[in-house]
């Protein structure tokens, strides 16, 4: 069924996007074959896309998975427009670009995906691996939250469907925009999971309480002794929280 971007913005289950951060094809398919599209969406990042290419996206969509193509395009406007258009041709559910590419680049990306049945178009604000000190080293003297807000305004003004931000900034993004402007939140870790290279993290319940819409979770699921069991436990916790709201 053809959907408008407004309709796509309605947040639906599953809320968890599993980050497939694999370089080994055997390990990748060992996990994917156990997963149910009703239980999660899947994220393909730079490492996996570089090693496996667009055919992997097609294979996953053919299995019924919603695919978030997380390549964070950041280039001149024409190049980014063509890249997001190519992503749409693969049948992805969501694609993203860096908001720091500027208004002209964002406008070009939005224009390239003007069709009603195109994927969700999301802008990356500040990576969850970065802290205030990291921003300072590249000349950004505002706080992380101020920078997220600045880039959110750019994305919203360009007609984007939402942003990638940490769950810490999700509530302020909603206040700046509206409730159907999506917040995609990496850096989500179940209670007790290792922090690893993330900095601004929250548990799934904390993220939802702070108005996160979709939760990107990678290694706590993919590197668990029983990934499917871990995913279902997280989903159960999410559903219990949502039922209580």
mmCIF file with all atom_site columns, N, CA and C in Angstrom, residues 121-153:
data_model
loop_
_atom_site.group_PDB
_atom_site.id
_atom_site.type_symbol
_atom_site.label_atom_id
_atom_site.label_alt_id
_atom_site.label_comp_id
_atom_site.label_asym_id
_atom_site.label_entity_id
_atom_site.label_seq_id
_atom_site.pdbx_PDB_ins_code
_atom_site.Cartn_x
_atom_site.Cartn_y
_atom_site.Cartn_z
_atom_site.occupancy
_atom_site.B_iso_or_equiv
_atom_site.pdbx_formal_charge
_atom_site.auth_seq_id
_atom_site.auth_comp_id
_atom_site.auth_asym_id
_atom_site.auth_atom_id
_atom_site.pdbx_PDB_model_num
ATOM 1  N N  . UNK A 1 121 ? 13.055 9.557  5.629  1.00 0.00 ? 121 UNK A N  1
ATOM 2  C CA . UNK A 1 121 ? 14.318 10.281 5.474  1.00 0.00 ? 121 UNK A CA 1
ATOM 3  C C  . UNK A 1 121 ? 14.676 10.926 6.805  1.00 0.00 ? 121 UNK A C  1
ATOM 4  N N  . UNK A 1 122 ? 15.813 10.517 7.346  1.00 0.00 ? 122 UNK A N  1
ATOM 5  C CA . UNK A 1 122 ? 16.215 10.879 8.701  1.00 0.00 ? 122 UNK A CA 1
ATOM 6  C C  . UNK A 1 122 ? 17.563 11.587 8.662  1.00 0.00 ? 122 UNK A C  1
ATOM 7  N N  . UNK A 1 123 ? 17.754 12.572 9.522  1.00 0.00 ? 123 UNK A N  1
ATOM 8  C CA . UNK A 1 123 ? 19.014 13.309 9.585  1.00 0.00 ? 123 UNK A CA 1
ATOM 9  C C  . UNK A 1 123 ? 19.762 12.976 10.878 1.00 0.00 ? 123 UNK A C  1
ATOM 10 N N  . UNK A 1 124 ? 21.053 12.699 10.755 1.00 0.00 ? 124 UNK A N  1
ATOM 11 C CA . UNK A 1 124 ? 21.900 12.432 11.916 1.00 0.00 ? 124 UNK A CA 1
ATOM 12 C C  . UNK A 1 124 ? 22.300 13.763 12.547 1.00 0.00 ? 124 UNK A C  1
ATOM 13 N N  . UNK A 1 125 ? 22.133 13.884 13.858 1.00 0.00 ? 125 UNK A N  1
ATOM 14 C CA . UNK A 1 125 ? 22.514 15.112 14.559 1.00 0.00 ? 125 UNK A CA 1
ATOM 15 C C  . UNK A 1 125 ? 23.934 14.958 15.121 1.00 0.00 ? 125 UNK A C  1
ATOM 16 N N  . UNK A 1 126 ? 24.054 14.535 16.376 1.00 0.00 ? 126 UNK A N  1
ATOM 17 C CA . UNK A 1 126 ? 25.367 14.340 17.007 1.00 0.00 ? 126 UNK A CA 1
ATOM 18 C C  . UNK A 1 126 ? 25.507 12.873 17.372 1.00 0.00 ? 126 UNK A C  1
ATOM 19 N N  . UNK A 1 127 ? 26.550 12.236 16.898 1.00 0.00 ? 127 UNK A N  1
ATOM 20 C CA . UNK A 1 127 ? 26.758 10.814 17.157 1.00 0.00 ? 127 UNK A CA 1
ATOM 21 C C  . UNK A 1 127 ? 26.803 10.529 18.653 1.00 0.00 ? 127 UNK A C  1
ATOM 22 N N  . UNK A 1 128 ? 26.266 9.376  19.045 1.00 0.00 ? 128 UNK A N  1
ATOM 23 C CA . UNK A 1 128 ? 26.218 9.033  20.471 1.00 0.00 ? 128 UNK A CA 1
ATOM 24 C C  . UNK A 1 128 ? 27.588 8.669  21.031 1.00 0.00 ? 128 UNK A C  1
ATOM 25 N N  . UNK A 1 129 ? 28.594 8.553  20.180 1.00 0.00 ? 129 UNK A N  1
ATOM 26 C CA . UNK A 1 129 ? 29.964 8.310  20.662 1.00 0.00 ? 129 UNK A CA 1
ATOM 27 C C  . UNK A 1 129 ? 30.664 9.604  21.052 1.00 0.00 ? 129 UNK A C  1
ATOM 28 N N  . UNK A 1 130 ? 30.036 10.758 20.766 1.00 0.00 ? 130 UNK A N  1
ATOM 29 C CA . UNK A 1 130 ? 30.673 12.055 21.007 1.00 0.00 ? 130 UNK A CA 1
ATOM 30 C C  . UNK A 1 130 ? 30.190 12.695 22.299 1.00 0.00 ? 130 UNK A C  1
ATOM 31 N N  . UNK A 1 131 ? 31.117 13.385 22.959 1.00 0.00 ? 131 UNK A N  1
ATOM 32 C CA . UNK A 1 131 ? 30.810 14.187 24.130 1.00 0.00 ? 131 UNK A CA 1
ATOM 33 C C  . UNK A 1 131 ? 31.132 15.651 23.823 1.00 0.00 ? 131 UNK A C  1
ATOM 34 N N  . UNK A 1 132 ? 30.864 16.531 24.797 1.00 0.00 ? 132 UNK A N  1
ATOM 35 C CA . UNK A 1 132 ? 31.125 17.951 24.603 1.00 0.00 ? 132 UNK A CA 1
ATOM 36 C C  . UNK A 1 132 ? 32.567 18.223 24.189 1.00 0.00 ? 132 UNK A C  1
ATOM 37 N N  . UNK A 1 133 ? 33.517 17.537 24.823 1.00 0.00 ? 133 UNK A N  1
ATOM 38 C CA . UNK A 1 133 ? 34.928 17.770 24.504 1.00 0.00 ? 133 UNK A CA 1
ATOM 39 C C  . UNK A 1 133 ? 35.244 17.425 23.052 1.00 0.00 ? 133 UNK A C  1
ATOM 40 N N  . UNK A 1 134 ? 34.558 16.429 22.503 1.00 0.00 ? 134 UNK A N  1
ATOM 41 C CA . UNK A 1 134 ? 34.783 16.053 21.104 1.00 0.00 ? 134 UNK A CA 1
ATOM 42 C C  . UNK A 1 134 ? 34.281 17.146 20.165 1.00 0.00 ? 134 UNK A C  1
ATOM 43 N N  . UNK A 1 135 ? 33.136 17.753 20.505 1.00 0.00 ? 135 UNK A N  1
ATOM 44 C CA . UNK A 1 135 ? 32.621 18.839 19.678 1.00 0.00 ? 135 UNK A CA 1
ATOM 45 C C  . UNK A 1 135 ? 33.566 20.034 19.700 1.00 0.00 ? 135 UNK A C  1
ATOM 46 N N  . UNK A 1 136 ? 34.127 20.319 20.862 1.00 0.00 ? 136 UNK A N  1
ATOM 47 C CA . UNK A 1 136 ? 35.026 21.463 20.983 1.00 0.00 ? 136 UNK A CA 1
ATOM 48 C C  . UNK A 1 136 ? 36.232 21.324 20.071 1.00 0.00 ? 136 UNK A C  1
ATOM 49 N N  . UNK A 1 137 ? 36.745 20.111 19.940 1.00 0.00 ? 137 UNK A N  1
ATOM 50 C CA . UNK A 1 137 ? 37.949 19.910 19.114 1.00 0.00 ? 137 UNK A CA 1
ATOM 51 C C  . UNK A 1 137 ? 37.689 20.177 17.638 1.00 0.00 ? 137 UNK A C  1
ATOM 52 N N  . UNK A 1 138 ? 36.425 20.150 17.213 1.00 0.00 ? 138 UNK A N  1
ATOM 53 C CA . UNK A 1 138 ? 36.122 20.452 15.806 1.00 0.00 ? 138 UNK A CA 1
ATOM 54 C C  . UNK A 1 138 ? 35.453 21.817 15.659 1.00 0.00 ? 138 UNK A C  1
ATOM 55 N N  . UNK A 1 139 ? 35.583 22.642 16.684 1.00 0.00 ? 139 UNK A N  1
ATOM 56 C CA . UNK A 1 139 ? 35.141 24.019 16.578 1.00 0.00 ? 139 UNK A CA 1
ATOM 57 C C  . UNK A 1 139 ? 33.707 24.289 16.950 1.00 0.00 ? 139 UNK A C  1
ATOM 58 N N  . UNK A 1 140 ? 33.025 23.317 17.543 1.00 0.00 ? 140 UNK A N  1
ATOM 59 C CA . UNK A 1 140 ? 31.640 23.523 17.990 1.00 0.00 ? 140 UNK A CA 1
ATOM 60 C C  . UNK A 1 140 ? 31.675 23.820 19.486 1.00 0.00 ? 140 UNK A C  1
ATOM 61 N N  . UNK A 1 141 ? 31.370 25.044 19.844 1.00 0.00 ? 141 UNK A N  1
ATOM 62 C CA . UNK A 1 141 ? 31.482 25.456 21.244 1.00 0.00 ? 141 UNK A CA 1
ATOM 63 C C  . UNK A 1 141 ? 30.169 25.377 22.008 1.00 0.00 ? 141 UNK A C  1
ATOM 64 N N  . UNK A 1 142 ? 29.080 25.102 21.311 1.00 0.00 ? 142 UNK A N  1
ATOM 65 C CA . UNK A 1 142 ? 27.799 24.918 21.988 1.00 0.00 ? 142 UNK A CA 1
ATOM 66 C C  . UNK A 1 142 ? 27.766 23.556 22.681 1.00 0.00 ? 142 UNK A C  1
ATOM 67 N N  . UNK A 1 143 ? 26.811 23.379 23.564 1.00 0.00 ? 143 UNK A N  1
ATOM 68 C CA . UNK A 1 143 ? 26.638 22.092 24.222 1.00 0.00 ? 143 UNK A CA 1
ATOM 69 C C  . UNK A 1 143 ? 26.130 21.065 23.210 1.00 0.00 ? 143 UNK A C  1
ATOM 70 N N  . UNK A 1 144 ? 26.236 19.796 23.581 1.00 0.00 ? 144 UNK A N  1
ATOM 71 C CA . UNK A 1 144 ? 25.706 18.736 22.716 1.00 0.00 ? 144 UNK A CA 1
ATOM 72 C C  . UNK A 1 144 ? 24.229 18.979 22.428 1.00 0.00 ? 144 UNK A C  1
ATOM 73 N N  . UNK A 1 145 ? 23.455 19.302 23.466 1.00 0.00 ? 145 UNK A N  1
ATOM 74 C CA . UNK A 1 145 ? 22.023 19.501 23.270 1.00 0.00 ? 145 UNK A CA 1
ATOM 75 C C  . UNK A 1 145 ? 21.742 20.692 22.355 1.00 0.00 ? 145 UNK A C  1
ATOM 76 N N  . UNK A 1 146 ? 22.507 21.776 22.506 1.00 0.00 ? 146 UNK A N  1
ATOM 77 C CA . UNK A 1 146 ? 22.314 22.926 21.625 1.00 0.00 ? 146 UNK A CA 1
ATOM 78 C C  . UNK A 1 146 ? 22.620 22.583 20.172 1.00 0.00 ? 146 UNK A C  1
ATOM 79 N N  . UNK A 1 147 ? 23.676 21.779 19.954 1.00 0.00 ? 147 UNK A N  1
ATOM 80 C CA . UNK A 1 147 ? 24.017 21.375 18.591 1.00 0.00 ? 147 UNK A CA 1
ATOM 81 C C  . UNK A 1 147 ? 22.953 20.460 18.005 1.00 0.00 ? 147 UNK A C  1
ATOM 82 N N  . UNK A 1 148 ? 22.448 19.539 18.818 1.00 0.00 ? 148 UNK A N  1
ATOM 83 C CA . UNK A 1 148 ? 21.356 18.675 18.365 1.00 0.00 ? 148 UNK A CA 1
ATOM 84 C C  . UNK A 1 148 ? 20.142 19.514 17.977 1.00 0.00 ? 148 UNK A C  1
ATOM 85 N N  . UNK A 1 149 ? 19.815 20.506 18.784 1.00 0.00 ? 149 UNK A N  1
ATOM 86 C CA . UNK A 1 149 ? 18.670 21.361 18.485 1.00 0.00 ? 149 UNK A CA 1
ATOM 87 C C  . UNK A 1 149 ? 18.872 22.143 17.188 1.00 0.00 ? 149 UNK A C  1
ATOM 88 N N  . UNK A 1 150 ? 20.075 22.657 16.976 1.00 0.00 ? 150 UNK A N  1
ATOM 89 C CA . UNK A 1 150 ? 20.357 23.405 15.746 1.00 0.00 ? 150 UNK A CA 1
ATOM 90 C C  . UNK A 1 150 ? 20.164 22.520 14.517 1.00 0.00 ? 150 UNK A C  1
ATOM 91 N N  . UNK A 1 151 ? 20.722 21.319 14.573 1.00 0.00 ? 151 UNK A N  1
ATOM 92 C CA . UNK A 1 151 ? 20.633 20.413 13.425 1.00 0.00 ? 151 UNK A CA 1
ATOM 93 C C  . UNK A 1 151 ? 19.218 19.867 13.244 1.00 0.00 ? 151 UNK A C  1
ATOM 94 N N  . UNK A 1 152 ? 18.495 19.708 14.349 1.00 0.00 ? 152 UNK A N  1
ATOM 95 C CA . UNK A 1 152 ? 17.094 19.285 14.265 1.00 0.00 ? 152 UNK A CA 1
ATOM 96 C C  . UNK A 1 152 ? 16.264 20.327 13.525 1.00 0.00 ? 152 UNK A C  1
ATOM 97 N N  . UNK A 1 153 ? 16.483 21.597 13.823 1.00 0.00 ? 153 UNK A N  1
ATOM 98 C CA . UNK A 1 153 ? 15.748 22.663 13.133 1.00 0.00 ? 153 UNK A CA 1
ATOM 99 C C  . UNK A 1 153 ? 16.011 22.625 11.631 1.00 0.00 ? 153 UNK A C  1
#
